[in-house]
CSV table of C-alpha atoms and ligand atoms in Angstrom, one decimal:
chain,number,residue,atom,x,y,z
A,1470,UNK,CA,-81.9,20.6,225.0
A,1471,UNK,CA,-80.0,17.6,227.0
A,1472,UNK,CA,-77.8,18.8,230.3
A,1473,UNK,CA,-75.9,17.2,231.6
A,1474,UNK,CA,-74.4,18.7,235.1
A,1475,UNK,CA,-70.4,17.5,236.0
A,1476,UNK,CA,-67.9,19.3,237.2
A,1477,UNK,CA,-65.7,21.6,236.0
A,1478,UNK,CA,-63.0,20.5,233.7
A,1479,UNK,CA,-59.9,20.6,234.2
A,1480,UNK,CA,-56.6,18.2,233.9
A,1481,UNK,CA,-56.9,18.8,230.4
A,1482,UNK,CA,-59.2,15.6,230.4
A,1483,UNK,CA,-63.0,15.7,230.0
A,1484,UNK,CA,-63.9,14.9,233.6
A,1485,UNK,CA,-61.6,14.1,236.8
A,1486,UNK,CA,-65.3,12.2,237.7
A,1487,UNK,CA,-64.6,9.1,235.9
A,1488,UNK,CA,-69.2,8.8,235.5
A,1489,UNK,CA,-69.2,12.2,234.7
A,1490,UNK,CA,-66.8,11.0,231.6
A,1491,UNK,CA,-68.5,8.4,230.9
A,1492,UNK,CA,-71.7,9.9,230.2
A,1493,UNK,CA,-70.4,12.0,228.0
A,1494,UNK,CA,-68.4,10.1,226.8
A,1495,UNK,CA,-71.2,7.9,225.8
A,1496,UNK,CA,-73.2,11.2,224.4
A,1497,UNK,CA,-70.4,12.3,221.9
A,1498,UNK,CA,-69.5,8.6,220.9
A,1499,UNK,CA,-73.7,8.3,220.1
A,1500,UNK,CA,-74.0,11.7,218.4
A,1501,UNK,CA,-75.9,12.9,221.4
A,1502,UNK,CA,-76.6,17.1,221.3
A,1503,UNK,CA,-76.7,17.9,224.9
A,1504,UNK,CA,-75.0,20.9,226.6
A,1505,UNK,CA,-72.5,21.3,229.9
A,1506,UNK,CA,-74.3,22.8,233.1
A,1507,UNK,CA,-71.1,22.7,235.5
A,1508,UNK,CA,-72.3,21.6,238.6
A,1509,UNK,CA,-71.1,20.4,242.6
A,1510,UNK,CA,-73.2,17.3,243.5
A,1511,UNK,CA,-75.5,19.2,246.8
A,1512,UNK,CA,-78.4,19.7,243.9
A,1513,UNK,CA,-78.1,16.6,242.5
A,1514,UNK,CA,-80.7,14.2,242.4
A,1515,UNK,CA,-78.5,11.6,244.4
A,1516,UNK,CA,-75.8,13.6,246.0
A,1517,UNK,CA,-73.4,12.6,243.3
A,1518,UNK,CA,-72.1,13.3,239.3
A,1519,UNK,CA,-73.4,13.5,236.6
A,1520,UNK,CA,-76.7,13.6,236.6
A,1521,UNK,CA,-79.0,14.7,233.6
A,1522,UNK,CA,-82.0,17.2,233.0
A,1523,UNK,CA,-83.7,15.9,229.6
A,1524,UNK,CA,-87.6,17.0,228.7
A,1525,UNK,CA,-89.0,17.7,232.1
A,1526,UNK,CA,-86.9,14.6,233.5
A,1527,UNK,CA,-84.0,14.5,236.2
A,1528,UNK,CA,-82.1,11.5,236.0
A,1529,UNK,CA,-79.0,10.9,238.3
A,1530,UNK,CA,-76.3,7.7,237.7
A,1531,UNK,CA,-74.7,6.9,234.9
A,1532,UNK,CA,-76.2,3.0,235.2
A,1533,UNK,CA,-79.4,4.6,234.8
A,1534,UNK,CA,-78.8,7.7,232.0
A,1535,UNK,CA,-77.1,5.4,230.0
A,1536,UNK,CA,-80.6,3.3,230.0
A,1537,UNK,CA,-82.1,6.3,228.8
A,1538,UNK,CA,-80.2,7.8,226.1
A,1539,UNK,CA,-80.0,4.1,224.6
A,1540,UNK,CA,-84.1,3.8,224.5
A,1541,UNK,CA,-84.5,8.0,224.0
A,1542,UNK,CA,-81.8,8.7,221.6
A,1543,UNK,CA,-79.5,6.4,220.1
A,1544,UNK,CA,-78.3,2.3,221.4
A,1545,UNK,CA,-74.2,2.1,220.9
A,1546,UNK,CA,-74.7,-1.8,222.3
A,1547,UNK,CA,-77.4,-2.3,219.6
A,1548,UNK,CA,-74.9,-4.8,217.8
A,1549,UNK,CA,-74.1,-6.7,220.6
A,1550,UNK,CA,-74.9,-10.7,221.3
A,1551,UNK,CA,-76.1,-11.1,224.3
A,1552,UNK,CA,-72.9,-12.5,225.5
A,1553,UNK,CA,-71.2,-9.2,224.8
A,1554,UNK,CA,-74.0,-7.5,226.7
A,1555,UNK,CA,-72.9,-9.7,229.8
A,1556,UNK,CA,-69.3,-9.5,229.4
A,1557,UNK,CA,-70.1,-5.6,228.9
A,1558,UNK,CA,-72.3,-5.3,232.5
A,1559,UNK,CA,-69.4,-7.7,234.3
A,1560,UNK,CA,-66.4,-5.6,233.1
A,1561,UNK,CA,-68.3,-1.9,233.9
A,1562,UNK,CA,-68.5,-3.2,237.6
A,1563,UNK,CA,-65.1,-4.5,237.2
A,1564,UNK,CA,-64.2,-0.6,236.2
A,1565,UNK,CA,-67.1,1.7,238.5
A,1566,UNK,CA,-67.4,-0.7,241.4
A,1567,UNK,CA,-63.5,-2.3,242.3
A,1568,UNK,CA,-61.0,-0.6,240.4
A,1569,UNK,CA,-62.9,3.2,240.3
A,1570,UNK,CA,-62.2,2.7,244.3
A,1571,UNK,CA,-58.3,2.2,243.4
A,1572,UNK,CA,-58.5,5.1,241.7
A,1573,UNK,CA,-60.5,7.0,244.1
A,1574,UNK,CA,-57.9,6.2,247.5
A,1575,UNK,CA,-54.9,7.2,245.3
A,1576,UNK,CA,-56.4,11.2,245.2
A,1577,UNK,CA,-58.4,11.2,248.8
A,1578,UNK,CA,-55.8,8.9,250.9
A,1579,UNK,CA,-52.7,7.6,249.3
A,1580,UNK,CA,-50.3,10.4,250.2
A,1581,UNK,CA,-50.0,14.3,250.7
A,1582,UNK,CA,-49.2,15.3,247.5
A,1583,UNK,CA,-51.8,13.8,245.3
A,1584,UNK,CA,-54.6,15.2,247.7
A,1585,UNK,CA,-53.2,18.1,247.4
A,1586,UNK,CA,-53.4,18.4,243.3
A,1587,UNK,CA,-56.7,16.9,243.9
A,1588,UNK,CA,-57.9,19.1,246.6
A,1589,UNK,CA,-56.9,22.5,244.0
A,1590,UNK,CA,-58.8,20.8,241.0
A,1591,UNK,CA,-62.2,20.6,243.6
A,1592,UNK,CA,-61.9,23.0,246.0
A,1593,UNK,CA,-59.5,25.7,244.6
A,1594,UNK,CA,-62.5,28.1,243.1
A,1595,UNK,CA,-63.7,28.1,246.5
A,1596,UNK,CA,-63.4,31.3,248.7
A,1597,UNK,CA,-60.1,30.5,250.8
A,1598,UNK,CA,-62.4,31.5,254.2
A,1599,UNK,CA,-64.3,28.0,253.4
A,1600,UNK,CA,-61.8,25.5,251.2
A,1601,UNK,CA,-60.0,24.0,253.7
A,1602,UNK,CA,-63.1,23.5,255.9
A,1603,UNK,CA,-65.4,22.2,252.8
A,1604,UNK,CA,-62.0,20.4,251.5
A,1605,UNK,CA,-60.8,18.8,254.9
A,1606,UNK,CA,-64.6,17.5,255.6
A,1607,UNK,CA,-65.2,15.7,252.2
A,1608,UNK,CA,-61.9,14.4,252.4
A,1609,UNK,CA,-63.0,13.0,255.7
A,1610,UNK,CA,-66.4,11.6,254.3
A,1611,UNK,CA,-64.4,10.4,251.1
A,1612,UNK,CA,-62.3,8.4,253.0
A,1613,UNK,CA,-65.4,6.7,255.1
A,1614,UNK,CA,-66.7,5.6,251.9
A,1615,UNK,CA,-63.7,3.8,251.0
A,1616,UNK,CA,-63.4,2.2,254.0
A,1617,UNK,CA,-66.7,1.1,254.1
A,1618,UNK,CA,-66.0,-0.3,250.8
A,1619,UNK,CA,-63.7,-2.0,251.9
A,1620,UNK,CA,-60.5,-1.0,250.4
A,1621,UNK,CA,-59.8,0.7,252.9
A,1622,UNK,CA,-59.4,-1.7,255.0
A,1623,UNK,CA,-56.1,-2.8,253.4
A,1624,UNK,CA,-52.5,-1.9,253.0
A,1625,UNK,CA,-51.6,0.7,250.5
A,1626,UNK,CA,-49.0,-2.0,248.6
A,1627,UNK,CA,-52.4,-4.4,248.5
A,1628,UNK,CA,-54.6,-1.7,247.5
A,1629,UNK,CA,-52.4,-1.4,244.5
A,1630,UNK,CA,-52.1,-4.6,243.5
A,1631,UNK,CA,-55.6,-5.3,243.5
A,1632,UNK,CA,-56.1,-2.3,240.8
A,1633,UNK,CA,-53.2,-3.9,238.6
A,1634,UNK,CA,-54.8,-6.9,238.6
A,1635,UNK,CA,-58.4,-4.9,237.3
A,1636,UNK,CA,-55.2,-3.5,234.2
A,1637,UNK,CA,-54.1,-6.6,233.4
A,1638,UNK,CA,-57.7,-7.9,232.7
A,1639,UNK,CA,-58.4,-4.2,230.8
A,1640,UNK,CA,-55.4,-4.9,228.6
A,1641,UNK,CA,-56.3,-8.4,228.0
A,1642,UNK,CA,-59.5,-8.3,227.0
A,1643,UNK,CA,-58.9,-4.7,224.9
A,1644,UNK,CA,-56.0,-6.8,223.1
A,1645,UNK,CA,-55.1,-5.3,220.1
A,1646,UNK,CA,-58.3,-4.1,219.1
A,1647,UNK,CA,-59.4,-0.5,218.3
A,1648,UNK,CA,-62.6,-1.4,221.2
A,1649,UNK,CA,-63.0,-3.7,223.9
A,1650,UNK,CA,-66.1,-6.0,222.3
A,1651,UNK,CA,-67.2,-4.5,218.9
A,1652,UNK,CA,-65.4,-2.1,215.4
A,1653,UNK,CA,-67.7,0.4,216.9
A,1654,UNK,CA,-67.9,1.8,220.6
A,1655,UNK,CA,-70.6,0.7,222.9
A,1656,UNK,CA,-71.1,1.5,226.3
A,1657,UNK,CA,-68.0,-0.3,227.7
A,1658,UNK,CA,-65.7,1.9,225.9
A,1659,UNK,CA,-67.5,5.4,227.3
A,1660,UNK,CA,-67.1,3.6,230.9
A,1661,UNK,CA,-63.9,2.0,230.4
A,1662,UNK,CA,-62.5,5.4,229.3
A,1663,UNK,CA,-64.2,7.4,231.6
A,1664,UNK,CA,-61.9,5.9,234.6
A,1665,UNK,CA,-58.8,4.9,232.3
A,1666,UNK,CA,-58.1,8.3,230.6
A,1667,UNK,CA,-58.7,9.4,234.6
A,1668,UNK,CA,-55.8,7.1,235.9
A,1669,UNK,CA,-53.2,7.6,232.6
A,1670,UNK,CA,-54.1,11.4,232.1
A,1671,UNK,CA,-54.2,13.2,235.2
A,1672,UNK,CA,-51.6,14.5,237.5
A,1673,UNK,CA,-52.8,11.6,240.3
A,1674,UNK,CA,-49.3,9.6,240.6
A,1675,UNK,CA,-49.4,6.9,242.3
A,1676,UNK,CA,-48.6,2.5,241.1
A,1677,UNK,CA,-51.6,2.6,239.6
A,1678,UNK,CA,-51.2,5.3,236.9
A,1679,UNK,CA,-47.7,3.6,236.7
A,1680,UNK,CA,-48.4,0.5,235.9
A,1681,UNK,CA,-51.2,1.3,233.8
A,1682,UNK,CA,-48.6,3.1,231.4
A,1683,UNK,CA,-46.6,0.5,231.4
A,1684,UNK,CA,-50.5,-1.1,229.0
A,1685,UNK,CA,-49.1,0.3,225.8
A,1686,UNK,CA,-52.7,-0.7,224.5
A,1687,UNK,CA,-54.4,1.3,227.2
A,1688,UNK,CA,-52.2,4.1,226.9
A,1689,UNK,CA,-52.6,4.1,223.0
A,1690,UNK,CA,-56.9,3.4,223.6
A,1691,UNK,CA,-56.6,6.9,225.3
A,1692,UNK,CA,-55.1,9.0,223.0
A,1693,UNK,CA,-57.0,7.8,220.8
A,1694,UNK,CA,-60.2,8.3,222.3
A,1695,UNK,CA,-59.5,11.9,223.3
A,1696,UNK,CA,-58.3,12.1,219.8
A,1697,UNK,CA,-61.0,10.6,218.5
A,1698,UNK,CA,-63.8,12.4,220.6
A,1699,UNK,CA,-62.1,15.3,222.6
A,1700,UNK,CA,-60.3,16.7,220.0
A,1701,UNK,CA,-61.7,20.4,221.0
A,1702,UNK,CA,-60.1,20.1,224.4
B,408,GSH,N1,-72.7,5.2,240.2
B,408,GSH,C1,-72.8,6.3,240.1
B,408,GSH,C2,-71.5,7.0,240.4
B,408,GSH,C3,-71.6,8.8,240.4
B,408,GSH,C4,-70.3,8.8,241.9
B,408,GSH,O1,-69.9,8.5,242.2
B,408,GSH,N2,-70.0,10.3,241.8
B,408,GSH,C5,-68.6,10.7,242.3
B,408,GSH,C6,-67.4,11.3,241.9
B,408,GSH,S1,-66.7,10.2,240.9
B,408,GSH,C7,-69.4,12.2,243.4
B,408,GSH,O2,-70.4,12.7,243.1
B,408,GSH,N3,-69.7,12.1,244.5
B,408,GSH,C8,-69.4,12.6,245.6
B,408,GSH,C9,-70.0,12.4,246.7
B,408,GSH,O3,-69.4,11.5,247.2
B,408,GSH,O4,-70.6,13.1,247.8
B,408,GSH,C10,-72.8,6.6,238.5
B,408,GSH,O5,-72.6,5.7,237.8
B,408,GSH,O6,-73.2,7.5,238.4
């Protein structure tokens, strides 16, 4: 059976990584059997989670895993037009390459309260003697990545202004539809749910979360998807 390597579940959401959550949600939406292997990124083929193992194949990065699932199992996007497919790619990039960084900033850099909550969720099970060393080392590394991406070069209010623009774009695109592009879930829904549940339904407080909670359609979308695909959690 296909194995999905991802972080341990926490916070009552499928995964604290939007990308792990995206892949697991795709698997569930497409009715593909899988087994979860809790993991840390150390052994991942690209040093990041998620990755999968299937038929002696190891594959990292949701942007390669999902196309593999589409061709080997079930393509959730098969009924989309070329224009819808293009919109799907563009919106996934907004989520995963832009809004993601604002969410990451909220957890790892914005304030100490959030950092403590994040630290406990990710490193809480490590032996106490090494916990702080590893957590602080990882925090520095992630903050360097946020700086390298460019997001970390702005002030907090500017970063959240950028994030709110993405949230507006998502809320307007979803509008009052059940899914982003079609009358059935597609890859974009797996990606959008993966990040939105991580902003709206996790205990990381920020202007980004506050603003997202003001968008009723996004909040209901997250609740519906949780209910429909993760009633076991
Ligand atoms: N583009 C990758 C991103 C994966 C990613 O950034 N994973 C993060 C967790 S959200 C990770 O494993 N980070 C560990 C690290 O940077 O050391 C995907 O789509 O899967």
